[in-house]
Amino acid sequence: MRVGKRTRGRRQRGLGWRWVALAGSVLALSALVAGGAVAAGGGGHPSRPANPGIEAKVHALLAQMTLDEKLKQLQLMADWQINDVEAEKGVGAVFSLTNPERINHFQHVAVEQSRLHIPLLFAFDTIHGFRTIFPIPLAEASSFDPDVATADFTFAARETAATGLKQIYSPMVDISHEPRWGRISEGAGEDPYLGSVMAAARVQAAQGSDYSAADKVVTSPKHFAAYGQPEGGRDYNTTDMSEQRLWNLYLPPFKAAFDAGADTAMCSFNAINGVAGCGNHETETEILKKQWHFDGFIESDYTAVAELINHGVAADGADAARVALNAGTDMEMVSTNYVDFGKQLLNGHEISMHQIDDAVRRILRVKFRAGLFEHPYVDWQQAESKQLLPDAVAAARKAAGRSMVLLKNDGTLPLDPTKSVAVIGPLGNNQHDMLGPWWGVGRDQDAVTVFNGIKAQDPSATFAEGCQILDKDPPDPPNDECGSDAGFDAAVAAAQTADQVVLALGETRGEGGEAESRSNIDLPGKQQELIDRIKATGKPFVVVLFNGRPLTLQKVDAAAPAILEAWFPGVQAGNAVADVLFGNVNPGGKLPVTFPRNVGQVPIYYNHEPTGRPCDPTFKWNSRYRDIPTCAPMYPFGYGLSYTTFDISNLRLSSDTMRPNGSVTAWVDVKNTGSRTGDDVVQLYIHDPVATISQPVRRLRGFQRVTLNPGQTKTVSFTLDRDDVGFYDNSGKFVVEPGTIDVYAGDSSVGGLTDSFTVTP
Ligand code: BGC
């Protein structure tokens, strides 16, 4: 099929955009296509040797396939492309179809009517839940608790698999320094270590030890690679990336996901250093398939093969197929250049049969591993009965509570449940936006609103909307967020009759996610004015924020006595917010991403390299903004408050030296010095002060979330070894250099205790 003008249904599937005709462009990069296919003859990951039985079956099946049948296996069709004719021809995979009866129907056609009876692989973007929607991934990263990610992906896999879907385009593991980028909501934030821990937990939970199990799915970490760093924060934009940054910041979560067993991958839309993700031989073949021993398959992102023409690295569709296949992209999503031009390219010796076979083998291998040949069907009539079950809903509530971050508190929180509460604001009685971007098949009516959650714990609560937020989709008029102050008087009146006020503010869910970059990340519309009007009443109030990116909160911080960052909490939003506001859950989340003061500070992130003139606000000639009187962001990475207080003390190291292959253990004590039980996240950072290339001023290398009763002390330990103290250089080589390593321990990326040890030659 040719690429043309088409509109994807956003409302149906949680994302979408208009795709313009792909302008013909020139300049094929022959350098991109130099490599051949990697023999995927079943070498496998060192910790997961290939299964000879499966390899033999793949081999036998491949031997029977015609070229047309092989090329069809390389085709990935959207829900709007699949039909009986295509299913019978035996396409490789289908995505975004979520109706279990339709899935079952097409699977029957493929298995019973296609010549070789090869089952279809059905895939879906299960990003933070399928029907039981959990907090967005950025929120879950705030929990600093891999068990939260595990719970999400365990239930998500169960619901997804019960529908007949066997692959998820998830986890999204793109590290990002870009709050302007809407897709920052889908990842784990700015830190590669935290991102790696979360990525591994997600993959293990979704796949288990064997993803052919009825409640498991195969994962597809995305977007390979460095899609999180588009220039200017503008989605799909180009990325210029030093080798050391690619390896030190962007690749580690992918590596962690593949080491955890992820068996498929998605290449990215964006170009790194002029080479597009789905035409990138270096990342796809050299790194992923060869160095990392990945023997699953890589699918392209949506029309990303055809988009190689727009990137200016392919002349036409045939050329795009040539570049992508040679780079290592095994399956083409939506555009159809492999199927359309595969034969022509083969005849012209621009691709080889060996390469086509390699791609087909990878796809068949995953289908065998997924158990699709033995169990192609699910009981579709039971699919819905597996959704939104009490254990999943309870886990979603717990996950949401653990993901919230207390940004400010003058003592207004926790609220007193015996006093009356006015819930005010456009997100105060809102189900739709609570689910966040990528809501799977979640339904608005599943979500608990803030008002209902608060009313359940304080029946006297009242509600006034103040202003409206409308989640609209381009090309409709832009989101209409709190554009009118007509409801402000009523909101003020509601505040005046209550003892305390909860202001529920933020973004629409449509403002997070794909193609939702913003140049202004203030609280949208007139919401700040609403805060000011409520403040003027003199009533104690708290701002609860729902958003999918760091916002610039200087004015909110200046006005509000207390701020709770709730992100998009998912299906149990209101209950979880009420748990935290009334103190039944003591907030313990920490920011997984830096919050800037204003957008001009972006990019701003904790693990930056030093400069020759480090920022000093008291002095002119150094690296700073003259119109910002501080070097600090609004809130740093790792920051978050609690209703209790903690003291971190007594950092000690097992040794003051470490051999290059040895290790050093750090211990630190954390004490709850307040009067409530609470959670703290103890964080361990390191810094290499003298290295051949400048090392980040701090790098997170360990964290642990602990629960402590009042007065209780726990000792937390972290072991550091070569993986922690070493780094990748600008040739992508991992080096461990002798010299001092500074260690910092605390509960934020700022301050804390310090010590150091020496790595010996
Ligand atoms: C997104 C991917 C997603 C795919 C399929 C693309 O637009 O970039 O993340 O998996 O669509 O829905």
CSV table of N, CA and C in Angstrom, one decimal, residues 543-634:
chain,number,residue,atom,x,y,z
A,543,VAL,N,-3.4,23.3,46.5
A,543,VAL,CA,-3.5,23.1,45.0
A,543,VAL,C,-3.1,21.7,44.7
A,544,VAL,N,-4.0,20.9,44.1
A,544,VAL,CA,-3.7,19.6,43.6
A,544,VAL,C,-3.5,19.7,42.1
A,545,LEU,N,-2.4,19.2,41.6
A,545,LEU,CA,-2.1,19.4,40.2
A,545,LEU,C,-2.2,18.1,39.4
A,546,PHE,N,-2.8,18.1,38.2
A,546,PHE,CA,-3.0,17.0,37.3
A,546,PHE,C,-2.3,17.4,36.0
A,547,ASN,N,-1.2,16.8,35.7
A,547,ASN,CA,-0.5,17.2,34.5
A,547,ASN,C,0.5,16.0,34.1
A,548,GLY,N,0.9,16.1,32.8
A,548,GLY,CA,1.8,15.1,32.3
A,548,GLY,C,3.2,15.5,32.0
A,549,ARG,N,3.5,16.7,32.5
A,549,ARG,CA,4.9,17.2,32.3
A,549,ARG,C,5.2,18.1,33.5
A,550,PRO,N,6.5,18.4,33.7
A,550,PRO,CA,6.8,19.5,34.6
A,550,PRO,C,6.2,20.8,34.2
A,551,LEU,N,5.5,21.5,35.1
A,551,LEU,CA,5.0,22.8,34.7
A,551,LEU,C,5.9,23.9,35.4
A,552,THR,N,5.8,25.1,34.9
A,552,THR,CA,6.5,26.2,35.6
A,552,THR,C,5.5,26.8,36.7
A,553,LEU,N,6.0,26.6,37.9
A,553,LEU,CA,5.0,26.8,39.0
A,553,LEU,C,5.4,28.0,39.9
A,554,GLN,N,6.3,28.9,39.4
A,554,GLN,CA,6.7,29.9,40.4
A,554,GLN,C,5.6,30.7,41.0
A,555,LYS,N,4.6,31.0,40.2
A,555,LYS,CA,3.4,31.8,40.8
A,555,LYS,C,2.6,31.0,41.7
A,556,VAL,N,2.4,29.7,41.3
A,556,VAL,CA,1.6,28.8,42.1
A,556,VAL,C,2.3,28.6,43.4
A,557,ASP,N,3.6,28.4,43.4
A,557,ASP,CA,4.3,28.2,44.6
A,557,ASP,C,4.3,29.4,45.5
A,558,ALA,N,4.3,30.6,44.9
A,558,ALA,CA,4.3,31.9,45.7
A,558,ALA,C,2.9,32.0,46.3
A,559,ALA,N,1.8,31.6,45.7
A,559,ALA,CA,0.5,31.8,46.2
A,559,ALA,C,0.0,30.7,47.1
A,560,ALA,N,0.3,29.5,46.8
A,560,ALA,CA,-0.4,28.4,47.5
A,560,ALA,C,0.3,28.0,48.8
A,561,PRO,N,-0.4,27.7,49.9
A,561,PRO,CA,0.2,27.2,51.1
A,561,PRO,C,0.7,25.8,50.9
A,562,ALA,N,0.0,25.0,50.1
A,562,ALA,CA,0.4,23.6,49.9
A,562,ALA,C,0.1,23.2,48.4
A,563,ILE,N,1.0,22.4,47.9
A,563,ILE,CA,0.9,21.9,46.5
A,563,ILE,C,1.1,20.4,46.5
A,564,LEU,N,0.2,19.7,45.9
A,564,LEU,CA,0.4,18.2,45.7
A,564,LEU,C,0.4,17.9,44.3
A,565,GLU,N,1.5,17.4,43.8
A,565,GLU,CA,1.6,16.9,42.4
A,565,GLU,C,1.0,15.6,42.3
A,566,ALA,N,-0.2,15.5,41.6
A,566,ALA,CA,-0.9,14.2,41.5
A,566,ALA,C,-0.7,13.6,40.2
A,567,TRP,N,-0.1,14.3,39.2
A,567,TRP,CA,0.1,13.8,37.8
A,567,TRP,C,-1.3,13.5,37.3
A,568,PHE,N,-1.4,12.5,36.3
A,568,PHE,CA,-2.6,11.9,36.0
A,568,PHE,C,-2.7,10.6,36.7
A,569,PRO,N,-3.5,10.4,37.7
A,569,PRO,CA,-3.4,9.3,38.6
A,569,PRO,C,-4.1,8.0,38.1
A,570,GLY,N,-5.0,8.1,37.1
A,570,GLY,CA,-5.6,6.9,36.6
A,570,GLY,C,-7.0,6.8,37.2
A,571,VAL,N,-7.5,5.5,37.1
A,571,VAL,CA,-8.9,5.2,37.4
A,571,VAL,C,-9.3,5.5,38.8
A,572,GLN,N,-8.4,5.4,39.7
A,572,GLN,CA,-8.7,5.6,41.1
A,572,GLN,C,-8.3,7.0,41.6
A,573,ALA,N,-8.2,8.0,40.7
A,573,ALA,CA,-7.6,9.3,41.0
A,573,ALA,C,-8.2,9.9,42.3
A,574,GLY,N,-9.5,10.0,42.3
A,574,GLY,CA,-10.2,10.8,43.4
A,574,GLY,C,-9.9,10.1,44.8
A,575,ASN,N,-10.0,8.8,44.8
A,575,ASN,CA,-9.8,8.1,46.1
A,575,ASN,C,-8.3,8.2,46.5
A,576,ALA,N,-7.4,8.1,45.6
A,576,ALA,CA,-6.0,8.3,45.9
A,576,ALA,C,-5.7,9.7,46.4
A,577,VAL,N,-6.3,10.7,45.7
A,577,VAL,CA,-6.0,12.1,46.2
A,577,VAL,C,-6.6,12.3,47.6
A,578,ALA,N,-7.8,11.7,47.8
A,578,ALA,CA,-8.4,11.9,49.2
A,578,ALA,C,-7.5,11.2,50.2
A,579,ASP,N,-7.0,10.0,49.9
A,579,ASP,CA,-6.1,9.3,50.8
A,579,ASP,C,-5.0,10.1,51.3
A,580,VAL,N,-4.4,10.8,50.3
A,580,VAL,CA,-3.2,11.6,50.6
A,580,VAL,C,-3.6,12.9,51.3
A,581,LEU,N,-4.7,13.6,50.8
A,581,LEU,CA,-5.0,14.9,51.4
A,581,LEU,C,-5.4,14.7,52.9
A,582,PHE,N,-6.1,13.6,53.2
A,582,PHE,CA,-6.5,13.5,54.6
A,582,PHE,C,-5.5,12.7,55.4
A,583,GLY,N,-4.4,12.4,54.8
A,583,GLY,CA,-3.3,11.8,55.6
A,583,GLY,C,-3.4,10.3,55.8
A,584,ASN,N,-4.4,9.6,55.2
A,584,ASN,CA,-4.4,8.2,55.3
A,584,ASN,C,-3.2,7.5,54.6
A,585,VAL,N,-2.8,8.2,53.6
A,585,VAL,CA,-1.5,7.9,52.9
A,585,VAL,C,-0.6,9.1,53.0
A,586,ASN,N,0.6,8.8,53.6
A,586,ASN,CA,1.6,9.9,53.7
A,586,ASN,C,2.4,10.0,52.4
A,587,PRO,N,2.3,11.1,51.7
A,587,PRO,CA,3.0,11.2,50.5
A,587,PRO,C,4.5,10.9,50.6
A,588,GLY,N,5.0,10.1,49.7
A,588,GLY,CA,6.5,9.8,49.7
A,588,GLY,C,7.1,9.8,48.4
A,589,GLY,N,6.4,10.3,47.4
A,589,GLY,CA,7.0,10.3,46.0
A,589,GLY,C,8.0,11.4,45.9
A,590,LYS,N,8.9,11.3,44.9
A,590,LYS,CA,10.0,12.3,44.7
A,590,LYS,C,9.9,12.6,43.2
A,591,LEU,N,10.4,13.7,42.8
A,591,LEU,CA,10.3,14.1,41.4
A,591,LEU,C,11.3,13.3,40.6
A,592,PRO,N,10.9,12.7,39.5
A,592,PRO,CA,11.8,12.0,38.6
A,592,PRO,C,12.3,12.9,37.5
A,593,VAL,N,12.0,14.2,37.6
A,593,VAL,CA,12.4,15.1,36.6
A,593,VAL,C,12.4,16.5,37.2
A,594,THR,N,13.3,17.3,36.7
A,594,THR,CA,13.5,18.7,37.3
A,594,THR,C,12.3,19.6,36.8
A,595,PHE,N,11.8,20.4,37.8
A,595,PHE,CA,10.8,21.4,37.4
A,595,PHE,C,11.5,22.7,37.2
A,596,PRO,N,11.5,23.3,36.0
A,596,PRO,CA,12.1,24.6,35.8
A,596,PRO,C,11.3,25.8,36.4
A,597,ARG,N,12.0,26.9,36.7
A,597,ARG,CA,11.3,28.1,37.1
A,597,ARG,C,10.5,28.7,36.0
A,598,ASN,N,11.2,28.8,34.8
A,598,ASN,CA,10.5,29.2,33.6
A,598,ASN,C,11.1,28.5,32.4
A,599,VAL,N,10.4,28.6,31.3
A,599,VAL,CA,10.7,27.8,30.2
A,599,VAL,C,12.1,28.1,29.6
A,600,GLY,N,12.5,29.3,29.9
A,600,GLY,CA,13.8,29.7,29.4
A,600,GLY,C,15.0,29.0,30.0
A,601,GLN,N,14.7,28.3,31.2
A,601,GLN,CA,15.8,27.5,31.8
A,601,GLN,C,15.9,26.1,31.2
A,602,VAL,N,15.0,25.8,30.3
A,602,VAL,CA,15.0,24.4,29.7
A,602,VAL,C,16.1,24.4,28.7
A,603,PRO,N,16.9,23.3,28.5
A,603,PRO,CA,16.9,22.1,29.4
A,603,PRO,C,17.6,22.4,30.7
A,604,ILE,N,17.0,21.9,31.7
A,604,ILE,CA,17.6,22.0,33.1
A,604,ILE,C,17.4,20.6,33.7
A,605,TYR,N,18.5,20.0,34.2
A,605,TYR,CA,18.4,18.6,34.7
A,605,TYR,C,19.6,18.4,35.7
A,606,TYR,N,19.4,17.6,36.6
A,606,TYR,CA,20.3,17.5,37.7
A,606,TYR,C,21.7,16.9,37.3
A,607,ASN,N,21.7,16.0,36.4
A,607,ASN,CA,22.9,15.3,36.1
A,607,ASN,C,23.7,15.9,34.9
A,608,HIS,N,23.8,17.2,34.9
A,608,HIS,CA,24.5,17.9,33.9
A,608,HIS,C,26.0,17.9,34.1
A,609,GLU,N,26.7,18.1,33.0
A,609,GLU,CA,28.2,18.2,33.2
A,609,GLU,C,28.5,19.5,33.8
A,610,PRO,N,29.7,19.6,34.5
A,610,PRO,CA,30.1,20.9,35.0
A,610,PRO,C,30.6,21.8,33.9
A,611,THR,N,30.7,23.1,34.1
A,611,THR,CA,31.3,24.0,33.1
A,611,THR,C,32.5,24.6,33.7
A,612,GLY,N,33.3,25.3,32.9
A,612,GLY,CA,34.5,25.9,33.4
A,612,GLY,C,34.1,27.1,34.3
A,613,ARG,N,32.9,27.6,34.2
A,613,ARG,CA,32.5,28.7,35.1
A,613,ARG,C,31.1,28.3,35.7
A,614,PRO,N,31.1,27.4,36.7
A,614,PRO,CA,29.9,27.0,37.2
A,614,PRO,C,29.0,28.1,37.7
A,615,CYS,N,27.7,27.9,37.6
A,615,CYS,CA,26.7,28.9,38.0
A,615,CYS,C,27.0,29.5,39.4
A,616,ASP,N,27.0,30.8,39.5
A,616,ASP,CA,27.1,31.5,40.8
A,616,ASP,C,26.3,32.8,40.7
A,617,PRO,N,25.2,32.8,41.4
A,617,PRO,CA,24.2,33.9,41.3
A,617,PRO,C,24.8,35.3,41.8
A,618,THR,N,25.9,35.2,42.5
A,618,THR,CA,26.4,36.5,43.1
A,618,THR,C,27.4,37.2,42.2
A,619,PHE,N,27.6,36.7,41.0
A,619,PHE,CA,28.7,37.1,40.2
A,619,PHE,C,28.3,37.0,38.7
A,620,LYS,N,28.8,37.9,37.9
A,620,LYS,CA,28.4,37.9,36.5
A,620,LYS,C,29.0,36.9,35.6
A,621,TRP,N,30.3,36.7,35.6
A,621,TRP,CA,31.0,36.1,34.5
A,621,TRP,C,31.0,34.6,34.7
A,622,ASN,N,29.8,34.0,34.8
A,622,ASN,CA,29.7,32.6,34.8
A,622,ASN,C,28.4,32.1,34.2
A,623,SER,N,28.3,30.8,34.2
A,623,SER,CA,27.2,30.2,33.4
A,623,SER,C,25.8,30.3,34.1
A,624,ARG,N,25.1,31.4,33.8
A,624,ARG,CA,23.8,31.6,34.5
A,624,ARG,C,22.9,32.5,33.6
A,625,TYR,N,21.7,32.6,34.0
A,625,TYR,CA,20.8,33.6,33.4
A,625,TYR,C,20.8,34.8,34.2
A,626,ARG,N,21.0,36.0,33.6
A,626,ARG,CA,21.1,37.2,34.3
A,626,ARG,C,19.7,37.6,34.9
A,627,ASP,N,18.6,37.1,34.3
A,627,ASP,CA,17.3,37.5,34.8
A,627,ASP,C,16.7,36.5,35.8
A,628,ILE,N,17.5,35.5,36.2
A,628,ILE,CA,17.0,34.6,37.2
A,628,ILE,C,18.0,34.7,38.4
A,629,PRO,N,17.5,35.1,39.6
A,629,PRO,CA,18.5,35.4,40.7
A,629,PRO,C,19.0,34.1,41.4
A,630,THR,N,18.9,33.0,40.8
A,630,THR,CA,19.4,31.7,41.4
A,630,THR,C,19.8,30.8,40.3
A,631,CYS,N,20.6,29.8,40.7
A,631,CYS,CA,21.0,28.8,39.8
A,631,CYS,C,20.0,27.6,39.8
A,632,ALA,N,19.2,27.6,40.8
A,632,ALA,CA,18.4,26.4,41.1
A,632,ALA,C,17.1,26.4,40.2
A,633,PRO,N,16.7,25.1,40.0
A,633,PRO,CA,15.3,25.0,39.4
A,633,PRO,C,14.3,25.3,40.4
A,634,MET,N,13.0,25.2,40.0
A,634,MET,CA,11.9,25.4,40.9
A,634,MET,C,11.9,24.3,41.9
